Coordinates of C-alpha atoms and ligand atoms in Angstrom, one line a residue:
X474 CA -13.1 -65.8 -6.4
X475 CA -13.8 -62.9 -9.3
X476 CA -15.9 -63.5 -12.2
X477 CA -14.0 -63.2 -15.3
X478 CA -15.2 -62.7 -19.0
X479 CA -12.6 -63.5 -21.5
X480 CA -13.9 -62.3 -24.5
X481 CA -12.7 -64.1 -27.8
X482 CA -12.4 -62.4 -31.1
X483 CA -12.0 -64.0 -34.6
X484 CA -8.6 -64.7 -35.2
X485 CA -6.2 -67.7 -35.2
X486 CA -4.8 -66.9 -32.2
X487 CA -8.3 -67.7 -30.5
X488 CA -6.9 -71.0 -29.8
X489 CA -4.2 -69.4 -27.3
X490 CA -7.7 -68.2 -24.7
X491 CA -7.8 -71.6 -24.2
X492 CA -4.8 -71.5 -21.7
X493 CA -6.1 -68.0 -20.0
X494 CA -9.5 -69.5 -19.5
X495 CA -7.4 -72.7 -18.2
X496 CA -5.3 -70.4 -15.8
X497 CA -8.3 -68.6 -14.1
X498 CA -10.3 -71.4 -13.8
X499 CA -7.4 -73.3 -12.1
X500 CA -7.0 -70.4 -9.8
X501 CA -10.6 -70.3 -8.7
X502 CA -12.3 -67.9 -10.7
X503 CA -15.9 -67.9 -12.0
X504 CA -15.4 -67.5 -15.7
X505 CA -17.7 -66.7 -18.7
X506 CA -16.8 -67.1 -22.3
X507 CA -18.3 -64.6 -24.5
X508 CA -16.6 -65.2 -28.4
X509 CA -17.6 -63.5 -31.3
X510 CA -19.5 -65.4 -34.2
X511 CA -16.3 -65.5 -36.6
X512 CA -14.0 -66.8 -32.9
X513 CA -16.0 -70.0 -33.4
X514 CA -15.4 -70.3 -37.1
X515 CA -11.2 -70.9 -35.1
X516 CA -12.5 -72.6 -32.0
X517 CA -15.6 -74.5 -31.0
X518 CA -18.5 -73.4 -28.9
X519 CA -17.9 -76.8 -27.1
X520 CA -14.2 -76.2 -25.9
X521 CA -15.2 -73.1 -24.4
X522 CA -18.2 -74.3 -22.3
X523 CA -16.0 -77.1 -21.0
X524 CA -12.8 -74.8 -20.2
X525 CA -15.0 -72.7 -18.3
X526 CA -17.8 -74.8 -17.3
X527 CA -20.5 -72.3 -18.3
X528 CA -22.9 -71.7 -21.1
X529 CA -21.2 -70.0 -24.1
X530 CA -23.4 -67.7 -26.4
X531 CA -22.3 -65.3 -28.7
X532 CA -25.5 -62.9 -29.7
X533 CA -27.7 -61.0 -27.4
X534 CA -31.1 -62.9 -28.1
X535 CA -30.1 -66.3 -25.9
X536 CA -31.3 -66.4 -22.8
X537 CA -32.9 -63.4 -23.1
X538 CA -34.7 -63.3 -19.1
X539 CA -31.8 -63.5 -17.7
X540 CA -30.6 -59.9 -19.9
X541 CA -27.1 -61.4 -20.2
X542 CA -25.8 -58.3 -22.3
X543 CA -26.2 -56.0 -19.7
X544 CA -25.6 -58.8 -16.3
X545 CA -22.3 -60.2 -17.9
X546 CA -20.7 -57.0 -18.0
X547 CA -22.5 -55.0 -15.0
X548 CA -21.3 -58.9 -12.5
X549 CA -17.4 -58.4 -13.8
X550 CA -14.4 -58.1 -11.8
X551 CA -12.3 -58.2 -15.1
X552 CA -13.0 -58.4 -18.8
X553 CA -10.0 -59.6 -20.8
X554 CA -10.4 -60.0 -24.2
X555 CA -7.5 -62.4 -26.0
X556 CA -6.9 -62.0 -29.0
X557 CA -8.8 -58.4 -29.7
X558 CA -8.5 -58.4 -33.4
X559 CA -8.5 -55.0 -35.5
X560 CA -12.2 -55.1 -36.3
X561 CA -13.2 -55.9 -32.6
X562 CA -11.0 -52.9 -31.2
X563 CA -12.8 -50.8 -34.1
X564 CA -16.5 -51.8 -33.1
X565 CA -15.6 -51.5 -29.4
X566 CA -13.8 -47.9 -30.0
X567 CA -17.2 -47.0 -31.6
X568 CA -19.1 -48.3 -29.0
X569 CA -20.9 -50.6 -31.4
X570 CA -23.6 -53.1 -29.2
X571 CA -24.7 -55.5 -32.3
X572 CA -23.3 -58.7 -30.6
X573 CA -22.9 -60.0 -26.7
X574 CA -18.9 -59.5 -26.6
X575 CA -19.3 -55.7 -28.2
X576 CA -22.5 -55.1 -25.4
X577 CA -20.6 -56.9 -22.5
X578 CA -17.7 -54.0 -22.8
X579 CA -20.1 -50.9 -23.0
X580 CA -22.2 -52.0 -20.1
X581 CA -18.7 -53.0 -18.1
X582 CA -17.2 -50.5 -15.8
X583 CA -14.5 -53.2 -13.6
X584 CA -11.1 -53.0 -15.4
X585 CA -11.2 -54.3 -19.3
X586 CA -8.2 -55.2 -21.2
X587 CA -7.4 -56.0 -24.3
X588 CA -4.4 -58.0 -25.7
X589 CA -4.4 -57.3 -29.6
X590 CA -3.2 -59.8 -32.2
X591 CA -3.2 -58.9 -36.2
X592 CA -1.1 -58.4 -38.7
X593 CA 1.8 -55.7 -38.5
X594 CA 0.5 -53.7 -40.9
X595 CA -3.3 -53.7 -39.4
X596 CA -1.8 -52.7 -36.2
X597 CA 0.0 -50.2 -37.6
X598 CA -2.5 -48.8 -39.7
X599 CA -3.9 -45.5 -38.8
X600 CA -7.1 -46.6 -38.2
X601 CA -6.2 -48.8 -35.2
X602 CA -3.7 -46.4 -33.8
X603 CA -6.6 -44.4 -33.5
X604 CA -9.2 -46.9 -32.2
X605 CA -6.0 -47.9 -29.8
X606 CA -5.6 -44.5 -28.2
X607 CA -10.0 -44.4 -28.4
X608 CA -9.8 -47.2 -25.9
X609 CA -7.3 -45.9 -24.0
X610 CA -9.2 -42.8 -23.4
X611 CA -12.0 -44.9 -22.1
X612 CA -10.5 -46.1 -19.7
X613 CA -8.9 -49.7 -21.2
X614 CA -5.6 -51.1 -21.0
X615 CA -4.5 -52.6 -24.6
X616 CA -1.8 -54.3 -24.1
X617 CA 1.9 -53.9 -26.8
X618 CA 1.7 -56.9 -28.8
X619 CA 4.5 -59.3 -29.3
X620 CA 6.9 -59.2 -32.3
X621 CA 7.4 -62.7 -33.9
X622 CA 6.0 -65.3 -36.3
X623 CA 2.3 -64.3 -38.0
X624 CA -0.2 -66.6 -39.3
X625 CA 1.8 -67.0 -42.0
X626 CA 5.9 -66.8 -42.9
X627 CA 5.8 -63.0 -42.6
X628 CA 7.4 -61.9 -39.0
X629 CA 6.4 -58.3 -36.8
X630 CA 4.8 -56.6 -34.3
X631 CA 1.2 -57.8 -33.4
X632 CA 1.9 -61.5 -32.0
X633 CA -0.4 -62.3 -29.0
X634 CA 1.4 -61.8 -26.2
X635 CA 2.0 -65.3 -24.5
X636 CA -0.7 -66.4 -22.7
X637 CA 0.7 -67.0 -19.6
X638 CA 1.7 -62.8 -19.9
X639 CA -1.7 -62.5 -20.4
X640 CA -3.0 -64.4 -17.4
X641 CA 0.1 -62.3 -15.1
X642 CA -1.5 -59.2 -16.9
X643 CA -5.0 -60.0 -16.0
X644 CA -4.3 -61.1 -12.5
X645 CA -2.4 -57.8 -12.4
X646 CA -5.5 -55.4 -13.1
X647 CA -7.8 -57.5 -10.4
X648 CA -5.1 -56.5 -8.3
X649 CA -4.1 -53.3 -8.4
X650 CA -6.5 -51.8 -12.2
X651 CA -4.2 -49.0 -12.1
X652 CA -1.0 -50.8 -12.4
X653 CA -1.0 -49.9 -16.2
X654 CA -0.5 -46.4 -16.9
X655 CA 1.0 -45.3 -19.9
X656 CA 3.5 -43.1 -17.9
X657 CA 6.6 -44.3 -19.0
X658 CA 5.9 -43.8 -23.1
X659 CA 9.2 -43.8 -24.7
X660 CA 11.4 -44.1 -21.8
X661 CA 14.4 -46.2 -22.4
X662 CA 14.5 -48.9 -19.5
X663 CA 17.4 -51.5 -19.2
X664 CA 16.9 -54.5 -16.8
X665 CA 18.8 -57.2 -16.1
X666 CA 17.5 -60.5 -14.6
X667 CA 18.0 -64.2 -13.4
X668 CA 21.8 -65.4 -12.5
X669 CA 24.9 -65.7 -14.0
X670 CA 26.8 -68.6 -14.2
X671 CA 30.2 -68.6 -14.0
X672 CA 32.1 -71.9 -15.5
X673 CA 34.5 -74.3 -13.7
X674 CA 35.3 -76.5 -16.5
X675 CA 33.3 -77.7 -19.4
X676 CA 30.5 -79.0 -17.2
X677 CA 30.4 -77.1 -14.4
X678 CA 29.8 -74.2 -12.9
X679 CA 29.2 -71.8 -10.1
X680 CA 25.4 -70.3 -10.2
X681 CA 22.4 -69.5 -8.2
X682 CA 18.5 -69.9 -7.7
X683 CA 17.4 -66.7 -9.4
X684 CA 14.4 -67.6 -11.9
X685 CA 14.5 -64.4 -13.7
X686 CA 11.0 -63.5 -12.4
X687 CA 11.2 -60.2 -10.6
X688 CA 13.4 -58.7 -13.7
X689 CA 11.1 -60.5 -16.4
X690 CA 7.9 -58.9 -14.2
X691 CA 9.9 -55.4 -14.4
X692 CA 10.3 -55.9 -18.1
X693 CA 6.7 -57.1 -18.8
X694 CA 5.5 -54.0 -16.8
X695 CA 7.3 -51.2 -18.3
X696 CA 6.7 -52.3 -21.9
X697 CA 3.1 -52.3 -20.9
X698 CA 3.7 -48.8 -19.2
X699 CA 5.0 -47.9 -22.8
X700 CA 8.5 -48.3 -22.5
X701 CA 11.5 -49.1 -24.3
X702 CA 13.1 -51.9 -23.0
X703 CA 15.8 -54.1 -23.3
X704 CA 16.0 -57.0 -20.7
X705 CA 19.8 -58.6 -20.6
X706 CA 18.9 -62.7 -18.9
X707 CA 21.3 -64.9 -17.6
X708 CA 20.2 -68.0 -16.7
X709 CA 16.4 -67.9 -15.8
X710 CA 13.6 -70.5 -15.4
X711 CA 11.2 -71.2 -18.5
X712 CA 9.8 -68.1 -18.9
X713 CA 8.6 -66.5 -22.2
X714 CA 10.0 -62.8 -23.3
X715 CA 7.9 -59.9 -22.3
X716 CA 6.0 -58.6 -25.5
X717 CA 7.7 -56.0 -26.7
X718 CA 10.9 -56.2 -24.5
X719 CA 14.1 -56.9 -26.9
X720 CA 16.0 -59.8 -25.2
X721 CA 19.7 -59.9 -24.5
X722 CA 21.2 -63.3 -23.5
X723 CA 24.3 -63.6 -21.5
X724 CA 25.9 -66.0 -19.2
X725 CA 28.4 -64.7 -17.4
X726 CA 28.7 -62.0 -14.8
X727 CA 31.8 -60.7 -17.4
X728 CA 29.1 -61.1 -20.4
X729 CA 26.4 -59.0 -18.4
X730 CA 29.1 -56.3 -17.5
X731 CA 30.4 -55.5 -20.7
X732 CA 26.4 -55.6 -22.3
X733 CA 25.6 -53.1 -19.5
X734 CA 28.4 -50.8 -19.5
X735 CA 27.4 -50.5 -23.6
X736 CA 23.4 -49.9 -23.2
X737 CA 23.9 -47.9 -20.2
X738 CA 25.1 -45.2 -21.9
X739 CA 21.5 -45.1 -23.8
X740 CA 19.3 -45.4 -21.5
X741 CA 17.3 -43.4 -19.1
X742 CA 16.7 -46.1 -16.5
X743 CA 18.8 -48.8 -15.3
X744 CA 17.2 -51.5 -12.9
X745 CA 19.8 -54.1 -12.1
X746 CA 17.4 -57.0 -10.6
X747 CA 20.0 -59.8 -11.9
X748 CA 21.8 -62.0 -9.3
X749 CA 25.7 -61.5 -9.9
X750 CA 27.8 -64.0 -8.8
X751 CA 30.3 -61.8 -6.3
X752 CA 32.9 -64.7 -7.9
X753 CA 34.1 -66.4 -10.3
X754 CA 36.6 -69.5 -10.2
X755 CA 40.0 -67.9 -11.3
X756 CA 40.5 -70.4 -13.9
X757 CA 38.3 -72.6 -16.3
X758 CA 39.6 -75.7 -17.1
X759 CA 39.7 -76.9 -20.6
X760 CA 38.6 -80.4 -20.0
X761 CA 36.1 -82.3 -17.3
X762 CA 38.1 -81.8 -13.5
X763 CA 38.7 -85.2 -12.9
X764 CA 38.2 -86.7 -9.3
X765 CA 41.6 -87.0 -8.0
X766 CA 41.7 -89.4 -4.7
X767 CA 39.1 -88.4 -2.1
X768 CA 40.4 -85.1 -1.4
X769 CA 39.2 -82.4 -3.8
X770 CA 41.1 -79.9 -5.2
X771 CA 40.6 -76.1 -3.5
X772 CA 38.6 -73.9 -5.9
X773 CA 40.4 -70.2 -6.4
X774 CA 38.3 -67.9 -6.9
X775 CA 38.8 -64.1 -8.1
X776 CA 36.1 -61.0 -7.7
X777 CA 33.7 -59.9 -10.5
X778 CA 33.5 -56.5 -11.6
X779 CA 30.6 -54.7 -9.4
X780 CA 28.1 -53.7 -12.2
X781 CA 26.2 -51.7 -10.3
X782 CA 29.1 -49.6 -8.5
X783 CA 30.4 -49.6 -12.2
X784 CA 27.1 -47.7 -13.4
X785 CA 27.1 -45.3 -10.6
X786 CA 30.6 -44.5 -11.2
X787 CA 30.3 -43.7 -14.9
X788 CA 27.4 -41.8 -13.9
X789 CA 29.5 -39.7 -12.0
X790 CA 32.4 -39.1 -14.6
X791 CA 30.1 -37.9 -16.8
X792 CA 30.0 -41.2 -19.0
X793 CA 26.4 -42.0 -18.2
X794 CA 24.2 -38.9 -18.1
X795 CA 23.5 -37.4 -15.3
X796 CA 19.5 -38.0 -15.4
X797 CA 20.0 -41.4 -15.9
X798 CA 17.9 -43.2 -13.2
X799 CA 19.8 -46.2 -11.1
X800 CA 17.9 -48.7 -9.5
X801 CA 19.7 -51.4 -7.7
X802 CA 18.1 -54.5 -5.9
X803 CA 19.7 -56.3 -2.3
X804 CA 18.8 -59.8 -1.6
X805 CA 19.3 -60.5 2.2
X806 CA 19.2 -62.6 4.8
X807 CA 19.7 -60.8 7.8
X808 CA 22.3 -62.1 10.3
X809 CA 24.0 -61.2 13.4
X810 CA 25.3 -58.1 12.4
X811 CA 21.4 -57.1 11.2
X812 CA 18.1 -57.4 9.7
X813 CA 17.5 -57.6 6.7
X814 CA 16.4 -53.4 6.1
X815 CA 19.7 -53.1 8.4
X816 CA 22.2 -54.6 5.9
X817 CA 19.5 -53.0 2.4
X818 CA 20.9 -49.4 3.5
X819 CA 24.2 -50.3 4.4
X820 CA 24.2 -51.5 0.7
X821 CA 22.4 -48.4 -0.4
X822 CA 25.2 -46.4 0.9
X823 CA 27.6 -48.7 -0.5
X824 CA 26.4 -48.8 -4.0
X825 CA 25.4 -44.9 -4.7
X826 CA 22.0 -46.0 -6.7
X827 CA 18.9 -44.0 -6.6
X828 CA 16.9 -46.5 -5.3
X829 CA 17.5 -50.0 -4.0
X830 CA 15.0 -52.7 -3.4
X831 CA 15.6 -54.5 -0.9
X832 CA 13.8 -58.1 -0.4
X833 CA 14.5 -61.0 2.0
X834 CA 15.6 -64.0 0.5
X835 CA 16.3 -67.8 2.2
X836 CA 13.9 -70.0 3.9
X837 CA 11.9 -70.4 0.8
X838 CA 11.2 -66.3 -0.2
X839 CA 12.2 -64.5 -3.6
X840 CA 14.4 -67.0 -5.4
X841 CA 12.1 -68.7 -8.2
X842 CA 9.0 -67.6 -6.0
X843 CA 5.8 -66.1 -7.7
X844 CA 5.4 -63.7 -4.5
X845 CA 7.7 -61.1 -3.6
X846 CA 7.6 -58.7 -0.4
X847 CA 10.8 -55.6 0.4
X848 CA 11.1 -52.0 0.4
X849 CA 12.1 -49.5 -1.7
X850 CA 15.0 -47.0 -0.1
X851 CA 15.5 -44.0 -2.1
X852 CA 18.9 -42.3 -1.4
X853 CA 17.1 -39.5 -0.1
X854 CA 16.6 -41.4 3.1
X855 CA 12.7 -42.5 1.8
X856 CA 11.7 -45.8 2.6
X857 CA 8.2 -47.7 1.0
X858 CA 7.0 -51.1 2.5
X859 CA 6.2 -53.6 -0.2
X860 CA 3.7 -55.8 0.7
X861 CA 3.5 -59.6 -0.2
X862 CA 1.8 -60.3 -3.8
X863 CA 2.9 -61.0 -7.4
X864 CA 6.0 -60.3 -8.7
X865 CA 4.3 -58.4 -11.5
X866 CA 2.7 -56.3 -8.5
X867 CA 5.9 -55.6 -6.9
X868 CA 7.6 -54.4 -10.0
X869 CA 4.3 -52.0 -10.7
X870 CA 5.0 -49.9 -7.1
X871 CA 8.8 -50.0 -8.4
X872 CA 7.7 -48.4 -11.4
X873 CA 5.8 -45.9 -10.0
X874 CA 8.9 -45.0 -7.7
X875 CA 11.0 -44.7 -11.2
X876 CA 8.1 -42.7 -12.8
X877 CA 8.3 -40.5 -9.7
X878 CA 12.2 -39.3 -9.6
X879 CA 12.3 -39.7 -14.0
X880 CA 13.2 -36.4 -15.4
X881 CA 11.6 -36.3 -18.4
Ligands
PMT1515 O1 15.0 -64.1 -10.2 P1 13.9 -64.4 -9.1 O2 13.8 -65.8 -8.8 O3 12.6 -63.8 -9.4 O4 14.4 -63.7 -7.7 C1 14.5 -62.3 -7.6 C2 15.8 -61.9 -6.9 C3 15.8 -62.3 -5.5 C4 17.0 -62.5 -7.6 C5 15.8 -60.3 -7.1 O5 14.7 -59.8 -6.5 C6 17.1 -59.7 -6.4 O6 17.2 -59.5 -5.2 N1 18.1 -59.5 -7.3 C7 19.5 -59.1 -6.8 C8 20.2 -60.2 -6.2 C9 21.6 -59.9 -5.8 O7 22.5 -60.2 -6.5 O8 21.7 -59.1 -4.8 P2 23.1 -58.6 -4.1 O9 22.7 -58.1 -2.8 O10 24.1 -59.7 -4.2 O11 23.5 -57.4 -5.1 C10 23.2 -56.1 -5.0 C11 23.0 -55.4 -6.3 O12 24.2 -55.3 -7.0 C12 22.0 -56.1 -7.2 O13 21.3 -55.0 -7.9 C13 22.9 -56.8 -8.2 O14 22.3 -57.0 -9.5 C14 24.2 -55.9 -8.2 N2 25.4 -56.6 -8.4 C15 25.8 -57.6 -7.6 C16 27.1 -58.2 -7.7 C17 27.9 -57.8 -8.8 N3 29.1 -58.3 -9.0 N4 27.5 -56.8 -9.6 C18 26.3 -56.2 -9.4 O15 25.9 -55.3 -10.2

């Protein structure tokens, strides 16, 4: 159990720390509220205190014996404040103290981040660029906001990012509180995630477990590492888009093929964490098969085109440039020809990419699962265990193996 602060500033996405301060106290954490005064003017003092269970206070005069300015921040394994508003980020950049939230961040010194939400142009405004990159310097991770709907009609960046993001985010820096680095600041990073389906008729159609977790956690952590990227989904569980990651839908293995072999080309990292379908049936019937006797008809099936290969191979013509980084991924069981690492650099070999995860799957691991566990085999004969823990974790140590061979 950590103790969390979520601090609250005044804006109307203040509503949306409801659901963080729902998520860590549902996963066991000790959790304080500290809003600012204008935070309650959105929200009530009362649904904080029963959300978390604990006394909510907003100046630094309550409760003074127990010095709560200084104890709340000093006791903290994480202080996440959702939404930081502009004028919040400004008083914390100064180091301003003149309420409890503003006083709780000085006297911190466990990881603090902030997830911003205001208006595109306040984000954008000089002023908070600066007060961004103050933060930064000290030591906090501000998270990319979202792009989408405002307070009002008007539409850009500085959406909240979705709370549950937030929650991943925060569980993240308990973790691991240097998972965030701004290494990968205008790198261009294509991922692709969750399965294709590949259709039968106008009902059915071949497909797999893949949630779209591991690629969505790759996404979500190389945006927050300052990256470019474009995520290309196939069929994935309800998840919500990474901030700041333009999303690509597709539903076919075809469809995924022809939208990597065009961004690929403008890119300067590829991480294919999608599961293809190896086949498709032949032909797609117009109408519903029907059910004809008992016996049912033989599916044909013909081969999809091997994205990956297909990368690596333009790559090597020239068509993809040459610093481009490849990263492929190899979900496998292990069988009597070998274990699972057995069969990962057999497909290493096989597939020509720069690095290849490799994770076990079956039995209840990987597919739709918030945990994930592998290695990473660089083609340079390097191999790095990945121990068990978050997705979001997992794609972190990826990351850092990208950031490593990058040539920027
Ligand atoms: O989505 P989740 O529920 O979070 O689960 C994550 C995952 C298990 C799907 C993910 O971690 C993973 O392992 N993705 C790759 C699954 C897969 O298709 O593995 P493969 O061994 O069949 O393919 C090897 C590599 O070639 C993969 O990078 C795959 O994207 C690529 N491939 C495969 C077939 C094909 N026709 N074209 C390809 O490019």
């Amino acid at each position: 159990m950590s103790n969390i602060v979520i601090g609250v500033g005044g804006g109307i996405a203040a509503y949306k720390a409801c659901s963080i301060i729902r998520h860590f106290t549902e996963s066991g954490h000790h959790v304080r509220v500290i809003p600012t005064e204008s935070a309650l003017e959105f929200v009530g003092r009362a649904t904080f205190e029963a959300l978390s269970g604990n006394p909510v206070q907003t100046g630094v005069f309550a409760d003074v014996p127990q010095v709560p300015h200084v104890r709340l921040g000093q006791e903290a394994d994480l202080v996440l404040v959702a939404p930081a508003t502009a004028d919040l980020m400004a008083r914390a950049a100064a180091g301003r103290a003149d309420d409890l939230l503003t006083a709780t961040l000085l006297t911190a010194r466990c990881p603090v981040v902030f997830a911003p939400a205001m208006h595109t142009e306040m984000w954008e405004h000089p002023a908070t660029v600066a007060n961004v990159q103050t933060l930064r310097d000290h030591g906090a991770t501000v998270l990319t906001p979202a792009s989408g709907r405002l307070t009002g009609a008007d539409t850009g960046a500085g959406r909240l990012p979705d709370p549950q993001e937030i929650a991943l985010l925060g569980e993240l820096m308990l973790e691991r509180p240097d998972a965030l680095p701004r290494d990968l600041e205008g790198v261009r990073v294509l991922v692709s995630a969750g399965g294709t389906r590949e259709p039968l008729d106008p009902v059915r159609f071949l497909g797999n477990r893949s949630s779209g977790k591991q690629g969505y956690a790759l996404a979500r952590a190389a945006a927050q590492r300052g990256a470019r990227v474009t995520l290309v989904a196939g069929t994935t569980a309800d998840l919500a888009d990474p901030a700041g990651v333009d999303v690509i839908r597709i539903t076919t293995a075809d469809q995924l093929a022809a939208e990597i072999a065009t961004r690929a080309t403008e890119t300067d990292v590829l991480i294919m964490a999608a599961a293809v379908a190896d086949f498709k049936p032949l032909s797609v019937a117009d109408s519903k098969i029907k059910k004809n006797g008992d016996r049912p008809a033989p599916i044909e099936l013909d081969t999809n085109p091997d994205i990956l290969r297909a990368a690596v191979t333009a790559r090597a013509a020239g068509d993809i440039t040459a610093e481009t980084v490849i990263v492929g991924f190899a979900a496998e069981t292990g069988d009597e020809h070998g274990g699972v690492l057995d069969h990962g650099r057999e497909k290493l070999a096989r597939k020509g990419c720069d690095l290849l995860v490799v994770n076990a799957v079956g039995d209840g691991k990987a597919f739709g699962m918030d945990d994930n566990t592998g290695w990473i085999l660089a083609d340079g004969g390097q191999e790095t265990a990945l121990p068990l823990g978050s997705k979001t974790l997992m794609a972190t140590r990826i990351l850092d193996s990208v950031s490593g061979i990058l040539k920027r």
